[in-house]
Coordinates of C-alpha atoms and ligand atoms in Angstrom, one line a residue:
M1 CA -30.2 -93.2 53.2
I2 CA -31.1 -89.6 53.4
R3 CA -28.7 -86.9 54.7
Y4 CA -29.9 -83.4 55.7
Q5 CA -29.0 -80.5 57.9
V6 CA -31.1 -78.3 60.2
P7 CA -29.7 -74.9 61.2
A8 CA -29.4 -73.5 64.7
T9 CA -31.7 -70.7 65.6
S10 CA -31.8 -67.7 67.9
A11 CA -35.3 -66.9 69.1
N12 CA -36.9 -63.7 70.6
L13 CA -34.2 -61.3 69.3
G14 CA -34.7 -59.4 72.6
I15 CA -37.9 -57.6 72.1
G16 CA -39.7 -60.3 70.1
F17 CA -40.6 -62.8 72.8
D18 CA -42.1 -66.0 71.2
T19 CA -42.4 -64.1 67.9
L20 CA -39.1 -63.4 66.2
G21 CA -36.3 -65.8 65.3
I22 CA -33.3 -66.1 63.0
A23 CA -31.5 -69.1 61.5
L24 CA -27.7 -69.3 62.0
N25 CA -25.0 -71.2 60.0
I26 CA -24.4 -73.8 62.7
Y27 CA -25.9 -77.2 61.8
D28 CA -27.1 -80.5 63.1
T29 CA -26.7 -83.1 60.3
F30 CA -28.8 -86.2 60.2
E31 CA -28.4 -89.5 58.3
V32 CA -31.6 -91.5 58.4
D33 CA -32.8 -94.8 56.8
F34 CA -35.3 -97.5 57.4
S35 CA -34.1 -100.3 59.6
P36 CA -35.3 -103.6 61.1
E37 CA -35.4 -101.9 64.5
Y38 CA -35.1 -98.4 65.9
S39 CA -31.5 -97.3 66.4
L40 CA -30.0 -93.9 67.3
S41 CA -26.5 -92.8 67.5
G42 CA -25.0 -89.4 68.4
F43 CA -28.2 -88.2 70.2
M44 CA -28.2 -86.9 73.7
D45 CA -31.0 -89.2 74.8
D46 CA -30.2 -92.1 72.4
M47 CA -30.4 -94.6 75.2
N48 CA -34.1 -93.6 75.6
P49 CA -35.7 -93.9 72.2
V50 CA -39.2 -93.8 73.8
H51 CA -38.7 -90.2 74.9
N52 CA -36.4 -89.0 72.1
L53 CA -37.8 -85.8 70.6
F54 CA -36.5 -86.7 67.2
L55 CA -38.2 -90.0 67.1
A56 CA -41.4 -88.6 68.7
S57 CA -41.5 -86.0 66.0
Y58 CA -40.9 -88.6 63.2
K59 CA -43.7 -90.7 64.6
K60 CA -46.1 -87.8 65.0
A61 CA -45.5 -86.6 61.4
C62 CA -46.1 -90.1 60.1
R63 CA -49.4 -90.5 62.0
T64 CA -50.5 -87.0 61.0
Y65 CA -50.4 -88.4 57.4
E66 CA -52.0 -91.7 58.5
I67 CA -48.8 -93.7 58.0
E68 CA -47.8 -96.3 60.5
P69 CA -44.2 -95.4 61.2
K70 CA -41.6 -98.1 60.4
P71 CA -38.5 -98.3 62.5
I72 CA -35.6 -96.2 61.4
K73 CA -31.9 -95.8 62.2
A74 CA -30.5 -92.3 62.6
I75 CA -27.0 -90.9 63.1
L76 CA -26.7 -87.4 64.4
H77 CA -23.6 -85.2 63.8
D78 CA -24.4 -82.3 66.1
D79 CA -22.9 -78.9 66.1
I80 CA -25.8 -77.1 67.9
P81 CA -25.0 -77.1 71.6
C82 CA -27.9 -78.4 73.8
S83 CA -30.0 -76.3 76.1
R84 CA -28.0 -73.1 75.3
G85 CA -30.8 -71.1 73.5
L86 CA -29.7 -72.1 70.0
G87 CA -32.7 -74.2 69.0
S88 CA -31.3 -77.6 69.7
S89 CA -34.8 -79.0 70.5
S90 CA -36.2 -77.4 67.4
A91 CA -33.5 -79.1 65.3
M92 CA -34.7 -82.4 66.8
I93 CA -38.3 -81.7 66.0
V94 CA -37.7 -80.4 62.5
G95 CA -35.2 -83.3 61.9
G96 CA -37.8 -85.9 62.9
I97 CA -40.6 -84.4 60.8
Y98 CA -38.2 -84.0 57.8
A99 CA -37.2 -87.7 58.1
A100 CA -40.9 -88.7 57.8
K101 CA -41.4 -86.3 54.9
M102 CA -38.4 -87.6 52.9
L103 CA -38.6 -91.3 53.8
Y104 CA -42.3 -91.6 52.9
D105 CA -42.2 -88.9 50.2
I106 CA -45.0 -87.1 52.0
D107 CA -46.5 -84.1 50.2
M108 CA -45.8 -81.7 53.1
S109 CA -45.3 -78.0 52.4
D110 CA -43.0 -75.8 54.6
R111 CA -46.2 -74.4 56.1
D112 CA -47.5 -77.9 57.0
M113 CA -44.2 -78.7 58.5
L114 CA -44.2 -75.5 60.5
K115 CA -47.7 -76.1 61.8
L116 CA -46.8 -79.6 63.0
A117 CA -43.4 -78.5 64.5
T118 CA -45.1 -75.6 66.3
E119 CA -47.6 -78.0 67.8
I120 CA -44.8 -80.1 69.2
E121 CA -42.5 -77.2 70.3
G122 CA -45.3 -75.0 71.7
H123 CA -44.0 -71.8 70.2
P124 CA -43.0 -71.0 66.6
D125 CA -40.0 -68.7 67.0
N126 CA -37.3 -71.4 66.7
V127 CA -39.0 -73.9 64.4
A128 CA -39.9 -71.3 61.8
P129 CA -36.3 -70.2 61.0
A130 CA -35.1 -73.8 61.3
I131 CA -37.5 -74.7 58.5
L132 CA -37.4 -71.5 56.4
G133 CA -34.1 -69.9 57.2
G134 CA -33.7 -66.1 57.5
L135 CA -35.6 -63.9 59.9
C136 CA -39.0 -65.1 60.7
I137 CA -41.9 -63.1 62.2
N138 CA -44.7 -65.3 63.7
H139 CA -48.2 -64.5 64.7
N140 CA -50.5 -67.5 65.3
D141 CA -50.5 -69.3 62.0
I142 CA -48.9 -66.5 60.0
T143 CA -45.2 -66.5 59.4
L144 CA -43.3 -63.9 57.4
R145 CA -39.8 -64.6 56.3
K146 CA -37.5 -61.7 55.8
N147 CA -34.0 -61.0 54.7
I148 CA -31.6 -59.2 57.0
S149 CA -29.2 -56.5 55.7
D150 CA -25.9 -58.3 54.9
K151 CA -24.1 -55.4 56.5
W152 CA -24.9 -56.6 60.0
H153 CA -22.5 -58.9 61.8
F154 CA -23.7 -61.5 64.4
A155 CA -21.7 -63.2 67.1
I156 CA -22.7 -65.6 69.8
F157 CA -21.3 -66.0 73.4
I158 CA -21.9 -69.6 74.6
P159 CA -21.3 -70.2 78.3
D160 CA -20.3 -73.7 79.5
Y161 CA -23.5 -74.2 81.4
E162 CA -27.1 -74.9 80.3
V163 CA -30.4 -73.0 80.9
K164 CA -33.4 -75.2 80.3
T165 CA -36.2 -73.4 78.5
S166 CA -38.8 -74.9 80.8
E167 CA -37.0 -73.4 83.8
A168 CA -36.5 -70.1 82.0
R169 CA -40.2 -69.8 81.2
K170 CA -41.1 -70.4 84.9
V171 CA -39.3 -67.1 85.9
L172 CA -41.5 -65.0 83.7
K173 CA -44.5 -63.0 85.0
N174 CA -48.0 -64.2 84.3
E175 CA -49.4 -60.8 83.7
Y176 CA -47.8 -57.6 82.1
E177 CA -48.7 -53.9 82.4
T178 CA -50.1 -52.3 79.3
S179 CA -47.0 -50.0 79.1
E180 CA -44.7 -53.1 79.0
C181 CA -46.7 -54.6 76.1
V182 CA -46.8 -51.3 74.2
N183 CA -43.0 -51.0 74.8
N184 CA -42.3 -54.4 73.2
I185 CA -44.8 -54.1 70.3
S186 CA -43.3 -50.8 69.2
A187 CA -39.7 -51.8 69.7
A188 CA -40.2 -55.1 67.8
L189 CA -41.6 -53.2 64.7
I190 CA -38.7 -50.8 64.8
A191 CA -36.1 -53.5 65.3
V192 CA -37.3 -55.6 62.3
D193 CA -36.9 -52.5 60.1
A194 CA -33.5 -51.8 61.6
L195 CA -32.4 -55.4 60.8
E196 CA -33.8 -55.3 57.3
N197 CA -32.5 -51.9 56.4
F198 CA -29.3 -51.6 58.4
N199 CA -30.6 -48.8 60.5
T200 CA -27.7 -48.3 62.8
D201 CA -29.4 -45.6 64.9
N202 CA -32.5 -47.8 65.7
I203 CA -31.0 -51.3 66.2
K204 CA -30.4 -50.6 69.9
V205 CA -34.2 -50.8 70.6
I206 CA -33.8 -54.6 70.2
M207 CA -32.4 -54.4 73.8
N208 CA -35.4 -52.7 75.3
D209 CA -37.3 -55.9 76.2
R210 CA -39.5 -55.9 79.3
I211 CA -41.1 -59.3 78.9
H212 CA -38.4 -61.8 79.5
E213 CA -34.8 -60.5 79.6
P214 CA -35.1 -58.7 82.9
Y215 CA -36.2 -62.0 84.6
R216 CA -33.7 -64.3 82.7
K217 CA -30.5 -62.3 83.1
P218 CA -30.0 -63.6 86.6
L219 CA -30.0 -67.2 85.2
I220 CA -26.9 -66.3 83.1
K221 CA -24.1 -65.4 85.5
D222 CA -21.8 -64.1 82.8
Y223 CA -24.5 -61.9 81.1
E224 CA -23.3 -58.5 82.5
L225 CA -19.6 -59.3 81.9
C226 CA -20.2 -60.4 78.3
K227 CA -22.5 -57.5 77.6
K228 CA -20.0 -55.0 78.9
I229 CA -17.2 -56.5 76.9
A230 CA -19.3 -56.8 73.7
M231 CA -20.5 -53.2 73.9
D232 CA -17.1 -51.8 74.7
K233 CA -15.7 -53.7 71.7
G234 CA -18.2 -52.1 69.4
A235 CA -21.4 -54.2 69.5
D236 CA -24.6 -52.2 68.6
A237 CA -26.9 -54.6 70.5
F238 CA -26.5 -57.4 72.9
I239 CA -29.4 -59.8 73.8
I240 CA -30.1 -63.3 75.2
S241 CA -30.4 -65.9 72.5
G242 CA -33.7 -67.7 73.0
S243 CA -34.0 -68.5 76.7
G244 CA -30.2 -68.6 77.1
S245 CA -27.6 -69.3 78.2
T246 CA -26.1 -68.1 74.8
M247 CA -26.0 -64.4 74.2
L248 CA -26.1 -62.7 70.8
A249 CA -24.3 -59.5 69.7
I250 CA -25.2 -57.5 66.6
S251 CA -22.7 -55.1 65.2
K252 CA -21.6 -53.0 62.2
E253 CA -18.1 -54.4 62.3
K254 CA -17.1 -58.0 62.9
L255 CA -16.2 -58.6 66.6
D256 CA -13.2 -60.5 67.9
I257 CA -13.6 -61.2 71.6
R258 CA -12.1 -63.7 74.0
I259 CA -13.6 -64.3 77.4
K260 CA -12.5 -67.1 79.8
D261 CA -14.9 -70.1 79.8
I262 CA -17.1 -68.5 77.2
E263 CA -17.1 -69.8 73.6
F264 CA -17.2 -66.9 71.2
R265 CA -18.2 -67.5 67.6
N266 CA -18.9 -65.2 64.7
V267 CA -22.0 -66.5 62.9
E268 CA -23.9 -65.8 59.7
I269 CA -27.6 -65.9 58.9
D270 CA -28.7 -69.2 57.2
Y271 CA -31.2 -68.5 54.4
E272 CA -32.0 -72.1 53.5
G273 CA -33.5 -73.7 56.6
V274 CA -33.7 -77.5 56.7
K275 CA -31.9 -78.8 53.6
C276 CA -31.5 -82.2 52.0
L277 CA -27.8 -83.0 51.3
K278 CA -28.3 -86.5 49.9
S279 CA -31.4 -88.6 49.1
Ligands
LIG1 N1 -39.4 -68.1 72.8 C1 -38.8 -69.1 73.6 C2 -38.5 -68.7 75.0 C3 -37.6 -69.6 72.9 O1 -37.9 -67.6 75.1 O2 -38.9 -69.3 76.0 C4 -36.9 -70.7 73.6 O3 -35.7 -71.0 72.9

Protein backbone atom coordinates (compact mmCIF):
# COMPACT_ATOMS: atom_id res chain seq x y z
CA MET A 1 0.00 0.00 0.00
CA ILE A 2 1.24 3.46 -0.83
CA ARG A 3 0.07 6.62 0.87
CA TYR A 4 0.71 10.08 -0.54
CA GLN A 5 -0.66 13.59 -0.52
CA VAL A 6 -1.32 16.17 -3.24
CA PRO A 7 -1.63 19.86 -2.33
CA ALA A 8 -4.43 22.23 -3.25
CA THR A 9 -3.52 24.92 -5.74
CA SER A 10 -4.60 28.42 -6.56
CA ALA A 11 -4.22 29.15 -10.27
CA ASN A 12 -4.05 32.38 -12.27
CA LEU A 13 -3.07 34.67 -9.36
CA GLY A 14 -5.27 37.35 -10.92
CA ILE A 15 -3.15 38.59 -13.80
CA GLY A 16 -1.59 35.24 -14.77
CA PHE A 17 -4.48 33.49 -16.51
CA ASP A 18 -3.54 29.86 -17.37
CA THR A 19 0.07 30.74 -16.50
CA LEU A 20 0.68 31.24 -12.76
CA GLY A 21 -0.22 28.97 -9.85
CA ILE A 22 0.74 28.35 -6.22
CA ALA A 23 0.48 25.26 -4.03
CA LEU A 24 -1.30 25.58 -0.67
CA ASN A 25 -1.05 23.53 2.53
CA ILE A 26 -4.43 21.84 2.09
CA TYR A 27 -4.15 18.21 1.00
CA ASP A 28 -5.94 15.30 -0.58
CA THR A 29 -4.42 12.10 0.82
CA PHE A 30 -4.57 8.86 -1.16
CA GLU A 31 -4.06 5.24 -0.07
CA VAL A 32 -3.63 2.99 -3.08
CA ASP A 33 -2.79 -0.67 -3.71
CA PHE A 34 -3.31 -3.39 -6.29
CA SER A 35 -6.58 -5.26 -5.89
CA PRO A 36 -8.51 -8.10 -7.61
CA GLU A 37 -10.96 -5.48 -8.90
CA TYR A 38 -11.26 -1.70 -9.07
CA SER A 39 -12.60 -0.19 -5.89
CA LEU A 40 -12.77 3.46 -4.83
CA SER A 41 -13.85 5.01 -1.60
CA GLY A 42 -14.13 8.64 -0.54
CA PHE A 43 -14.21 9.92 -4.14
CA MET A 44 -16.94 12.24 -5.39
CA ASP A 45 -17.68 10.01 -8.37
CA ASP A 46 -16.71 6.69 -6.83
CA MET A 47 -19.92 5.10 -8.08
CA ASN A 48 -18.73 5.73 -11.61
CA PRO A 49 -15.23 4.26 -11.92
CA VAL A 50 -15.38 4.50 -15.73
CA HIS A 51 -15.42 8.29 -15.67
CA ASN A 52 -13.40 8.82 -12.51
CA LEU A 53 -10.62 11.33 -13.22
CA PHE A 54 -8.24 9.65 -10.76
CA LEU A 55 -8.64 6.25 -12.42
CA ALA A 56 -8.55 7.68 -15.94
CA SER A 57 -5.26 9.41 -15.09
CA TYR A 58 -3.85 6.22 -13.53
CA LYS A 59 -4.72 4.25 -16.66
CA LYS A 60 -3.40 6.89 -19.03
CA ALA A 61 -0.09 7.05 -17.14
CA CYS A 62 0.26 3.25 -17.30
CA ARG A 63 -0.49 3.12 -21.02
CA THR A 64 1.90 6.01 -21.74
CA TYR A 65 4.62 3.73 -20.35
CA GLU A 66 3.25 0.70 -22.23
CA ILE A 67 1.93 -0.97 -19.08
CA GLU A 68 -1.48 -2.66 -19.08
CA PRO A 69 -3.02 -1.24 -15.89
CA LYS A 70 -4.00 -3.77 -13.21
CA PRO A 71 -7.04 -3.02 -11.03
CA ILE A 72 -6.38 -0.95 -7.92
CA LYS A 73 -8.24 -0.01 -4.77
CA ALA A 74 -7.96 3.59 -3.61
CA ILE A 75 -9.14 5.44 -0.54
CA LEU A 76 -9.30 9.22 -0.65
CA HIS A 77 -9.22 11.45 2.42
CA ASP A 78 -10.08 14.77 0.83
CA ASP A 79 -9.56 18.19 2.33
CA ILE A 80 -9.57 20.08 -1.00
CA PRO A 81 -13.14 21.23 -1.66
CA CYS A 82 -14.55 20.32 -5.09
CA SER A 83 -15.22 22.84 -7.87
CA ARG A 84 -14.14 25.78 -5.71
CA GLY A 85 -11.05 26.91 -7.65
CA LEU A 86 -8.57 25.09 -5.41
CA GLY A 87 -7.30 22.47 -7.85
CA SER A 88 -9.44 19.49 -6.80
CA SER A 89 -9.40 18.13 -10.38
CA SER A 90 -5.64 18.56 -10.60
CA ALA A 91 -5.26 16.65 -7.35
CA MET A 92 -7.21 13.75 -8.93
CA ILE A 93 -5.07 13.85 -12.07
CA VAL A 94 -1.75 14.10 -10.23
CA GLY A 95 -2.98 11.51 -7.72
CA GLY A 96 -3.80 9.03 -10.51
CA ILE A 97 -0.51 9.51 -12.35
CA TYR A 98 1.46 9.25 -9.09
CA ALA A 99 -0.31 5.96 -8.27
CA ALA A 100 0.95 4.50 -11.57
CA LYS A 101 4.46 5.87 -11.02
CA MET A 102 4.75 4.41 -7.53
CA LEU A 103 2.93 1.08 -8.00
CA TYR A 104 4.91 0.19 -11.13
CA ASP A 105 8.11 1.96 -10.08
CA ILE A 106 8.03 3.93 -13.35
CA ASP A 107 11.05 6.11 -14.07
CA MET A 108 8.96 9.28 -14.49
CA SER A 109 10.52 12.68 -13.76
CA ASP A 110 8.50 15.59 -12.40
CA ARG A 111 8.71 17.07 -15.88
CA ASP A 112 7.30 13.88 -17.45
CA MET A 113 4.51 13.89 -14.86
CA LEU A 114 3.78 17.53 -15.57
CA LYS A 115 3.58 16.95 -19.33
CA LEU A 116 1.13 14.09 -18.89
CA ALA A 117 -0.95 15.93 -16.27
CA THR A 118 -1.15 19.04 -18.49
CA GLU A 119 -2.34 16.91 -21.42
CA ILE A 120 -5.18 15.60 -19.25
CA GLU A 121 -6.08 18.92 -17.56
CA GLY A 122 -5.68 21.13 -20.64
CA HIS A 123 -3.77 23.89 -18.84
CA PRO A 124 -0.69 23.65 -16.59
CA ASP A 125 -1.32 26.29 -13.92
CA ASN A 126 -2.88 23.92 -11.34
CA VAL A 127 -1.03 20.68 -12.07
CA ALA A 128 2.43 22.32 -12.02
CA PRO A 129 2.27 23.54 -8.39
CA ALA A 130 0.43 20.33 -7.41
CA ILE A 131 3.51 18.40 -8.60
CA LEU A 132 6.33 20.83 -7.78
CA GLY A 133 4.96 23.01 -4.96
CA GLY A 134 5.76 26.71 -4.64
CA LEU A 135 4.94 29.33 -7.25
CA CYS A 136 4.99 27.98 -10.80
CA ILE A 137 5.24 30.02 -13.98
CA ASN A 138 4.25 28.13 -17.10
CA HIS A 139 4.80 28.76 -20.78
CA ASN A 140 4.16 25.87 -23.17
CA ASP A 141 6.50 23.11 -21.97
CA ILE A 142 8.60 25.44 -19.79
CA THR A 143 7.82 25.63 -16.07
CA LEU A 144 9.76 27.78 -13.63
CA ARG A 145 9.34 27.10 -9.92
CA LYS A 146 9.88 30.04 -7.62
CA ASN A 147 9.83 30.70 -3.89
CA ILE A 148 7.58 33.39 -2.48
CA SER A 149 8.76 35.74 0.26
CA ASP A 150 7.76 34.18 3.58
CA LYS A 151 6.64 37.62 4.75
CA TRP A 152 3.46 37.39 2.66
CA HIS A 153 0.32 35.97 4.26
CA PHE A 154 -2.35 34.15 2.25
CA ALA A 155 -5.98 33.57 3.15
CA ILE A 156 -8.83 31.96 1.24
CA PHE A 157 -12.56 32.67 1.28
CA ILE A 158 -14.53 29.55 0.27
CA PRO A 159 -18.22 30.11 -0.55
CA ASP A 160 -20.69 27.30 0.01
CA TYR A 161 -21.41 27.00 -3.73
CA GLU A 162 -19.46 25.66 -6.70
CA VAL A 163 -18.29 27.29 -9.92
CA LYS A 164 -17.45 24.71 -12.58
CA THR A 165 -14.28 25.58 -14.51
CA SER A 166 -15.94 24.49 -17.75
CA GLU A 167 -18.72 27.06 -17.16
CA ALA A 168 -16.28 29.74 -16.01
CA ARG A 169 -14.29 29.34 -19.22
CA LYS A 170 -17.40 29.81 -21.33
CA VAL A 171 -17.92 33.36 -20.05
CA LEU A 172 -14.51 34.52 -21.32
CA LYS A 173 -14.06 36.49 -24.53
CA ASN A 174 -12.66 34.73 -27.59
CA GLU A 175 -10.51 37.70 -28.61
CA TYR A 176 -8.74 40.39 -26.59
CA GLU A 177 -7.49 43.88 -27.46
CA THR A 178 -3.74 44.42 -27.70
CA SER A 179 -3.97 46.82 -24.74
CA GLU A 180 -5.61 44.11 -22.61
CA CYS A 181 -2.83 41.64 -23.43
CA VAL A 182 -0.08 44.20 -22.77
CA ASN A 183 -1.75 45.06 -19.47
CA ASN A 184 -1.68 41.44 -18.30
CA ILE A 185 1.84 40.65 -19.53
CA SER A 186 3.34 43.67 -17.77
CA ALA A 187 1.33 43.19 -14.58
CA ALA A 188 2.24 39.48 -14.38
CA LEU A 189 5.96 40.22 -14.55
CA ILE A 190 5.71 42.84 -11.82
CA ALA A 191 3.47 40.65 -9.65
CA VAL A 192 5.93 37.74 -9.72
CA ASP A 193 8.69 40.06 -8.56
CA ALA A 194 6.44 41.48 -5.83
CA LEU A 195 5.65 37.97 -4.57
CA GLU A 196 9.29 36.86 -4.59
CA ASN A 197 10.74 40.01 -3.09
CA PHE A 198 7.95 41.21 -0.79
CA ASN A 199 7.41 44.39 -2.78
CA THR A 200 4.49 45.83 -0.85
CA ASP A 201 4.03 48.76 -3.23
CA ASN A 202 3.66 46.64 -6.35
CA ILE A 203 1.66 43.61 -5.17
CA LYS A 204 -1.60 45.38 -5.98
CA VAL A 205 -0.98 44.96 -9.74
CA ILE A 206 -1.98 41.33 -9.25
CA MET A 207 -5.57 42.65 -9.18
CA ASN A 208 -5.34 44.38 -12.59
CA ASP A 209 -6.47 41.40 -14.65
CA ARG A 210 -8.46 42.13 -17.79
CA ILE A 211 -8.61 38.61 -19.22
CA HIS A 212 -10.90 36.64 -16.88
CA GLU A 213 -11.76 38.28 -13.56
CA PRO A 214 -14.11 40.96 -14.98
CA TYR A 215 -16.20 38.21 -16.61
CA ARG A 216 -16.10 35.75 -13.70
CA LYS A 217 -16.90 38.06 -10.78
CA PRO A 218 -20.63 37.88 -11.59
CA LEU A 219 -20.47 34.08 -11.07
CA ILE A 220 -19.40 34.64 -7.44
CA LYS A 221 -22.20 36.49 -5.72
CA ASP A 222 -20.12 37.18 -2.60
CA TYR A 223 -17.10 38.54 -4.49
CA GLU A 224 -17.66 42.26 -3.87
CA LEU A 225 -18.61 41.75 -0.21
CA CYS A 226 -15.58 39.56 0.51
CA LYS A 227 -13.25 41.91 -1.36
CA LYS A 228 -14.48 44.95 0.55
CA ILE A 229 -14.13 43.24 3.92
CA ALA A 230 -10.70 41.82 3.07
CA MET A 231 -9.34 45.15 1.82
CA ASP A 232 -10.84 47.03 4.78
CA LYS A 233 -9.17 44.53 7.13
CA GLY A 234 -5.75 45.13 5.59
CA ALA A 235 -5.40 42.84 2.56
CA ASP A 236 -2.95 44.15 -0.04
CA ALA A 237 -4.54 42.17 -2.86
CA PHE A 238 -7.72 40.20 -3.43
CA ILE A 239 -8.30 37.91 -6.42
CA ILE A 240 -10.31 34.91 -7.61
CA SER A 241 -8.61 31.58 -6.92
CA GLY A 242 -8.49 29.66 -10.21
CA SER A 243 -11.90 29.95 -11.80
CA GLY A 244 -13.64 30.42 -8.41
CA SER A 245 -15.68 30.25 -6.36
CA THR A 246 -12.88 30.58 -3.77
CA MET A 247 -11.17 33.96 -3.45
CA LEU A 248 -7.60 34.60 -2.30
CA ALA A 249 -6.26 37.49 -0.24
CA ILE A 250 -2.57 38.41 0.04
CA SER A 251 -1.47 40.59 2.94
CA LYS A 252 1.47 41.84 4.98
CA GLU A 253 -0.26 40.92 8.24
CA LYS A 254 -2.22 37.74 8.98
CA LEU A 255 -5.94 38.34 8.45
CA ASP A 256 -8.73 37.26 10.80
CA ILE A 257 -12.11 37.56 9.10
CA ARG A 258 -15.56 36.12 9.66
CA ILE A 259 -18.26 36.32 6.97
CA LYS A 260 -21.59 34.52 7.14
CA ASP A 261 -21.73 31.38 4.92
CA ILE A 262 -18.12 31.85 3.80
CA GLU A 263 -15.37 29.57 5.11
CA PHE A 264 -12.31 31.69 5.88
CA ARG A 265 -8.92 29.95 6.17
CA ASN A 266 -5.40 31.22 6.62
CA VAL A 267 -3.15 29.10 4.39
CA GLU A 268 0.55 28.71 3.70
CA ILE A 269 2.51 27.93 0.57
CA ASP A 270 3.35 24.24 0.14
CA TYR A 271 6.88 23.82 -1.23
CA GLU A 272 6.90 20.05 -1.70
CA GLY A 273 4.14 19.25 -4.15
CA VAL A 274 2.96 15.64 -4.42
CA LYS A 275 4.66 13.73 -1.64
CA CYS A 276 4.93 10.07 -0.65
CA LEU A 277 4.00 9.46 3.00
CA LYS A 278 4.34 5.63 3.00
CA SER A 279 5.44 3.10 0.39
N1 LIG B 1 -6.56 28.68 -15.45
C1 LIG B 1 -7.75 27.92 -15.21
C2 LIG B 1 -8.95 28.83 -15.42
C3 LIG B 1 -7.71 27.42 -13.79
O1 LIG B 1 -8.94 29.93 -14.89
O2 LIG B 1 -9.88 28.44 -16.14
C4 LIG B 1 -8.91 26.62 -13.40
O3 LIG B 1 -8.82 26.31 -12.02
